[in-house]
Amino acid sequence: MEKTTSHDLTVLGCGLMGSALARALASGGKAVAVWNRTHHRAAALADDAITPMRQIDDAVHAAPLVLVCLATYDVALATLDPVSSLTGTTLVNVGSGSPAEVESFAVWAGGRGAEYLDGSILGYPEEIGTEGAAILYSGSETTWAEHGESLTLLTPVSVWVSQDVKIASVLNVGLVGMFLIPAVSAYVEASTFMLGQGVDQGLLEALTPAAFTSIQSETARVATAIAGGDFTTDQATIATYAQGLAEAIDTMKETGLTPRVFFGAIENLNAAVDAGLGDLGFAAQTKIIATG
Ligand SMILES: NC(=O)c1ccc[n+]([C@@H]2O[C@H](COP(=O)([O-])OP(=O)(O)OC[C@H]3O[C@@H](n4cnc5c(N)ncnc54)[C@H](OP(=O)(O)O)[C@@H]3O)[C@@H](O)[C@H]2O)c1
């Protein structure tokens, strides 16, 4: 059912990220309604294209497309539950949540008569509106087809990734939470060691991309091996990696540093060697990760 609306989009949540989203939509020529629990943050956004609203009901009913950018999924549920009707509304929750939270939010939204897309933002508020941010969406492809053009105002790198509503969150949790954060933490440990040993900062910065090249080819091999089930290698075995990492940990300890990120990695590698997987490629660790 179509609802009669005064604005193109509504943004619920005018925190750091929600404010950036509202501004980018307004810059893109959209009429935007905004709401925030503490009204002054919504009021601060007021201009010709952005209308702050005091009542959540008025904000939700102001536009057919409602972006939710609140601290958590629980906050989003508690905020939207009292709204009188969500029929005719498309909700897009771009807050960060686990795949399980996304799935139950989608069921809840459907039960309230709303269309639903889930969004995961990879980027900072200052990157919204630029190619620096990527936003992944999952859920109904028809809903994406209807609203994708408006959502692409938030960043040219706006990608619908799957009909399965949890996939944007799975990618966010996997790529950022499980991969990027531990990888950058390892880089902090490694840089502490290298710079402490007298390596020139400029030299370190110039040579770091060489490691990215190896990471790129190894991660491609990992994805192919896990998906295809072939863990043989003609490049480097788990045993070789285990030995290399053990040497790195010893070196860090000898220099008086306290490595922590490495311990999970060496535990995985050693467990794989103990399980008889030492002659296989890096990705064969998936077997002990999957079985414990
Ligand atoms: N900032 C980033 O770089 C970034 C990047 C990717 C994803 N995200 C995600 O975007 C979402 C918002 O992040 P943010 O950086 O904008 O955080 P923020 O600046 O702390 O804003 C949090 C928002 O949630 C609202 N809120 C918190 N508790 C509430 C409650 N109990 N009831 C109603 N509203 C409540 C706040 O309202 P009040 O102003 O009234 O407190 C505010 O609008 C989060 O899920 C975050 O993980 C952020």
Coordinates of C-alpha atoms and ligand atoms in Angstrom, one line a residue:
M1 CA 0.0 0.0 0.0
E2 CA 1.4 3.4 -1.0
K3 CA 1.5 6.0 1.8
T4 CA 1.2 9.7 1.3
T5 CA 4.4 11.4 2.2
S6 CA 6.0 14.8 2.5
H7 CA 9.7 13.8 2.1
D8 CA 11.8 11.4 0.0
L9 CA 13.6 9.7 2.9
T10 CA 13.7 9.7 6.6
V11 CA 16.8 9.1 8.7
L12 CA 16.2 7.8 12.3
G13 CA 19.3 8.5 14.4
C14 CA 21.4 11.7 14.1
G15 CA 24.6 10.5 15.7
L16 CA 27.9 10.8 13.9
M17 CA 26.9 8.4 11.1
G18 CA 23.2 9.2 10.8
S19 CA 24.0 12.9 10.5
A20 CA 26.5 12.1 7.6
L21 CA 23.8 10.0 5.9
A22 CA 21.2 12.7 6.1
R23 CA 23.6 15.4 4.8
A24 CA 24.7 13.2 1.9
L25 CA 21.0 12.5 0.9
A26 CA 20.2 16.2 1.1
S27 CA 23.3 17.1 -1.0
G28 CA 22.0 14.6 -3.5
G29 CA 18.8 16.6 -3.9
K30 CA 16.5 14.6 -1.6
A31 CA 14.0 16.0 0.9
V32 CA 15.0 14.4 4.1
A33 CA 13.2 14.1 7.4
V34 CA 15.3 13.4 10.5
W35 CA 14.5 12.2 14.0
N36 CA 16.8 11.7 17.0
R37 CA 16.0 10.6 20.6
T38 CA 17.6 13.8 21.9
H39 CA 16.1 16.3 19.6
H40 CA 19.0 18.9 19.5
R41 CA 21.1 16.6 17.3
A42 CA 18.3 16.4 14.7
A43 CA 17.7 20.2 15.1
A44 CA 21.4 20.9 14.3
L45 CA 20.9 19.4 10.8
A46 CA 18.0 21.6 9.9
D47 CA 18.3 23.4 6.5
D48 CA 16.3 23.8 3.3
A49 CA 16.5 20.1 2.5
I50 CA 16.5 18.6 6.0
T51 CA 13.5 18.7 8.4
P52 CA 13.9 17.7 12.0
M53 CA 10.9 16.0 13.5
R54 CA 10.1 15.6 17.2
Q55 CA 7.8 12.7 17.0
I56 CA 9.0 9.3 15.8
D57 CA 5.6 8.6 14.3
D58 CA 5.7 11.8 12.2
A59 CA 9.2 11.0 11.1
V60 CA 8.4 7.4 9.9
H61 CA 5.3 8.5 8.1
A62 CA 7.1 11.4 6.4
A63 CA 8.7 9.3 3.8
P64 CA 8.4 5.9 2.0
L65 CA 12.0 5.0 2.7
V66 CA 13.3 5.1 6.3
L67 CA 17.0 4.7 7.1
V68 CA 17.6 3.5 10.6
C69 CA 21.0 4.4 12.0
L70 CA 20.8 3.8 15.7
A71 CA 23.4 2.5 18.2
T72 CA 22.2 -1.2 18.1
Y73 CA 19.4 -3.4 16.7
D74 CA 17.8 -3.6 20.1
V75 CA 17.6 0.2 20.2
A76 CA 16.1 0.2 16.7
L77 CA 13.5 -2.3 17.8
A78 CA 12.6 -0.4 20.9
T79 CA 12.5 2.8 18.9
L80 CA 10.3 1.5 16.1
D81 CA 8.0 -0.8 18.0
P82 CA 5.7 2.0 19.3
V83 CA 5.2 3.4 15.7
S84 CA 1.5 3.2 14.9
S85 CA 2.0 1.6 11.4
L86 CA 4.8 0.5 9.2
T87 CA 2.6 -0.6 6.3
G88 CA 3.9 1.0 3.1
T89 CA 7.2 1.8 4.6
T90 CA 10.6 0.4 3.5
L91 CA 13.0 0.2 6.4
V92 CA 16.7 0.0 5.8
N93 CA 18.7 -0.6 8.9
V94 CA 22.3 0.5 8.4
G95 CA 23.4 0.1 12.0
S96 CA 25.9 -2.6 12.9
G97 CA 24.4 -5.9 14.1
S98 CA 25.1 -9.6 14.1
P99 CA 23.6 -11.8 11.4
A100 CA 21.2 -13.3 13.9
E101 CA 20.0 -9.8 15.0
V102 CA 19.5 -8.9 11.3
E103 CA 17.4 -12.0 10.7
S104 CA 15.1 -11.4 13.6
F105 CA 14.8 -7.7 12.8
A106 CA 13.8 -8.6 9.2
V107 CA 11.1 -11.0 10.5
W108 CA 9.9 -8.4 12.9
A109 CA 9.7 -5.7 10.1
G110 CA 7.9 -8.1 7.8
G111 CA 5.4 -8.9 10.7
R112 CA 4.7 -5.2 10.9
G113 CA 4.0 -4.9 7.2
A114 CA 7.3 -3.1 6.2
E115 CA 9.6 -4.0 3.3
Y116 CA 13.1 -4.5 4.6
L117 CA 16.7 -4.2 3.4
D118 CA 19.7 -4.6 5.6
G119 CA 22.7 -2.4 5.2
S120 CA 26.3 -2.6 6.4
I121 CA 28.5 0.5 6.2
L122 CA 32.2 -0.1 5.6
G123 CA 33.6 3.4 6.2
Y124 CA 33.6 6.5 8.4
P125 CA 31.1 9.4 8.4
E126 CA 33.6 11.6 6.6
E127 CA 33.7 9.1 3.7
I128 CA 29.9 9.1 3.2
G129 CA 29.0 10.6 -0.1
T130 CA 32.4 9.5 -1.5
E131 CA 34.0 6.4 -3.0
G132 CA 35.8 6.0 0.3
A133 CA 32.8 4.3 1.9
A134 CA 31.2 1.1 0.8
I135 CA 27.7 0.1 1.8
L136 CA 26.5 -3.5 1.3
Y137 CA 22.8 -4.3 1.2
S138 CA 20.9 -7.6 1.4
G139 CA 17.3 -8.6 1.3
S140 CA 14.6 -8.3 -1.4
E141 CA 16.1 -7.6 -4.9
T142 CA 12.9 -5.9 -5.9
T143 CA 13.1 -3.6 -2.9
W144 CA 16.7 -2.8 -3.9
A145 CA 15.7 -2.1 -7.5
E146 CA 13.1 0.3 -6.2
H147 CA 15.4 2.2 -3.8
G148 CA 18.9 1.5 -4.9
E149 CA 19.3 4.7 -6.9
S150 CA 18.4 6.9 -3.8
L151 CA 20.7 4.7 -1.6
T152 CA 23.6 5.1 -4.0
L153 CA 23.6 8.8 -3.1
L154 CA 25.2 7.7 0.2
T155 CA 28.2 6.3 -1.7
P156 CA 28.8 5.3 -5.3
V157 CA 30.0 2.0 -3.9
S158 CA 26.6 0.8 -2.9
V159 CA 26.2 -2.9 -3.6
W160 CA 23.3 -5.3 -3.3
V161 CA 25.0 -8.5 -2.3
S162 CA 22.2 -11.1 -1.7
Q163 CA 18.6 -12.0 -1.4
D164 CA 19.5 -13.6 1.9
V165 CA 19.0 -10.7 4.4
K166 CA 21.9 -11.7 6.7
I167 CA 24.7 -11.7 4.0
A168 CA 25.6 -8.0 4.3
S169 CA 26.1 -8.4 8.0
V170 CA 28.0 -11.7 7.5
L171 CA 30.4 -9.9 5.1
N172 CA 30.8 -7.0 7.5
V173 CA 31.4 -9.2 10.6
G174 CA 33.8 -11.4 8.5
L175 CA 35.8 -8.9 6.6
V176 CA 35.9 -6.1 9.2
G177 CA 35.5 -7.8 12.6
M178 CA 37.2 -11.1 11.9
F179 CA 39.8 -10.1 9.3
L180 CA 40.6 -6.4 9.1
I181 CA 40.7 -5.7 12.9
P182 CA 43.0 -8.7 13.8
A183 CA 45.1 -7.9 10.7
V184 CA 45.6 -4.3 11.6
S185 CA 46.3 -5.3 15.2
A186 CA 49.0 -7.7 13.9
Y187 CA 50.4 -4.8 11.9
V188 CA 50.6 -2.6 15.1
E189 CA 52.6 -5.4 16.8
A190 CA 54.8 -5.9 13.8
S191 CA 55.4 -2.1 13.4
T192 CA 56.3 -1.8 17.1
F193 CA 58.9 -4.4 16.5
M194 CA 60.3 -3.1 13.2
L195 CA 60.4 0.6 14.1
G196 CA 61.8 -0.3 17.5
Q197 CA 64.6 -2.2 15.8
G198 CA 65.6 0.9 13.8
V199 CA 63.7 0.4 10.5
D200 CA 63.1 3.7 8.8
Q201 CA 59.4 4.8 8.9
G202 CA 59.5 5.7 5.2
L203 CA 61.0 2.4 4.3
L204 CA 58.4 0.5 6.2
E205 CA 55.6 2.5 4.5
A206 CA 57.1 1.9 1.1
L207 CA 57.5 -1.9 1.6
T208 CA 54.2 -2.6 3.4
P209 CA 52.2 -2.8 0.0
A210 CA 54.5 -5.8 -0.9
A211 CA 52.9 -7.7 2.0
F212 CA 49.4 -6.7 0.7
T213 CA 50.3 -8.3 -2.6
S214 CA 51.0 -11.6 -0.9
I215 CA 47.9 -11.3 1.3
Q216 CA 45.9 -10.7 -1.9
S217 CA 47.1 -13.9 -3.6
E218 CA 47.0 -16.0 -0.5
T219 CA 43.4 -14.9 0.4
A220 CA 42.3 -15.7 -3.1
R221 CA 43.8 -19.2 -2.8
V222 CA 42.1 -19.6 0.6
A223 CA 38.7 -18.8 -0.7
T224 CA 39.1 -21.1 -3.6
A225 CA 40.4 -24.0 -1.5
I226 CA 37.7 -23.8 1.2
A227 CA 34.9 -23.5 -1.4
G228 CA 36.4 -26.3 -3.6
G229 CA 37.8 -28.6 -0.8
D230 CA 41.2 -29.0 -2.4
F231 CA 43.9 -28.0 0.1
T232 CA 47.0 -29.2 -1.7
T233 CA 49.7 -26.6 -2.4
D234 CA 52.7 -26.1 -4.6
Q235 CA 53.6 -22.8 -2.8
A236 CA 53.9 -23.0 1.0
T237 CA 52.7 -25.6 3.5
I238 CA 51.1 -25.1 6.9
A239 CA 54.3 -26.6 8.5
T240 CA 56.4 -23.8 6.9
Y241 CA 54.0 -21.1 8.1
A242 CA 54.0 -22.6 11.6
Q243 CA 57.8 -22.5 11.7
G244 CA 57.9 -19.0 10.4
L245 CA 55.4 -17.7 13.0
A246 CA 57.2 -19.5 15.8
E247 CA 60.4 -17.7 14.8
A248 CA 58.6 -14.4 14.7
I249 CA 57.1 -14.9 18.2
D250 CA 60.5 -15.9 19.6
T251 CA 62.1 -12.8 18.1
M252 CA 59.5 -10.5 19.6
K253 CA 60.0 -12.0 23.0
E254 CA 63.8 -11.7 22.7
T255 CA 63.4 -8.0 22.0
G256 CA 61.2 -7.6 25.2
L257 CA 57.9 -7.1 23.4
T258 CA 54.6 -8.8 24.3
P259 CA 53.0 -10.3 21.2
R260 CA 49.3 -11.2 21.7
V261 CA 47.7 -11.3 18.3
F262 CA 50.1 -14.0 17.1
F263 CA 49.0 -16.5 19.7
G264 CA 45.7 -17.4 18.1
A265 CA 47.4 -17.8 14.8
I266 CA 50.1 -20.1 16.1
E267 CA 47.5 -22.1 18.0
N268 CA 45.6 -22.8 14.8
L269 CA 48.8 -23.6 12.8
N270 CA 50.1 -26.0 15.5
A271 CA 46.7 -27.7 15.9
A272 CA 46.7 -28.2 12.1
V273 CA 50.2 -29.7 12.2
D274 CA 49.1 -32.0 15.1
A275 CA 46.1 -33.1 13.1
G276 CA 48.4 -34.2 10.3
L277 CA 47.6 -31.3 7.9
G278 CA 51.2 -29.9 7.9
D279 CA 51.9 -30.8 4.2
L280 CA 48.8 -29.0 3.0
G281 CA 48.2 -25.3 2.1
F282 CA 47.2 -22.5 4.6
A283 CA 43.5 -23.0 4.0
A284 CA 43.5 -26.5 5.4
Q285 CA 43.3 -25.0 8.8
T286 CA 39.6 -24.6 8.0
K287 CA 39.3 -28.3 9.0
I288 CA 40.4 -27.7 12.6
I289 CA 38.5 -24.4 12.8
A290 CA 35.3 -26.1 11.7
T291 CA 35.7 -29.1 14.0
G292 CA 37.3 -27.4 17.0
Ligands
LIG1 N1 30.6 6.0 13.1 C1 31.1 5.1 12.3 O1 32.3 5.2 11.8 C2 30.3 3.9 11.8 C3 30.7 3.1 10.8 C4 29.9 2.0 10.4 C5 28.7 1.7 11.1 N2 28.3 2.5 12.1 C6 27.1 2.2 12.8 O2 26.1 3.2 12.8 C7 25.3 3.2 13.9 C8 25.3 4.6 14.6 O3 26.7 4.9 14.9 P1 27.2 6.4 15.2 O4 28.6 6.4 14.9 O5 26.3 7.4 14.5 O6 27.0 6.4 16.8 P2 26.6 7.6 17.7 O7 27.2 8.9 17.2 O8 27.0 7.2 19.1 O9 25.0 7.7 17.6 C9 24.2 6.7 18.2 C10 22.8 7.0 17.8 O10 21.9 6.0 18.5 C11 21.0 6.7 19.3 N3 20.7 6.0 20.5 C12 21.5 5.4 21.3 N4 20.8 4.8 22.3 C13 19.5 5.0 22.1 C14 18.3 4.6 22.7 N5 18.3 3.9 23.8 N6 17.1 5.0 22.2 C15 17.1 5.8 21.1 N7 18.2 6.2 20.4 C16 19.4 5.8 20.9 C17 21.7 8.0 19.6 O11 20.7 8.9 20.0 P3 21.1 10.1 21.1 O12 21.8 11.2 20.3 O13 19.8 10.5 21.7 O14 22.0 9.5 22.1 C18 22.3 8.3 18.3 O15 21.3 8.8 17.3 C19 25.9 2.1 14.9 O16 25.2 0.9 14.7 C20 27.4 2.0 14.3 O17 27.9 0.7 14.6 C21 29.1 3.6 12.5

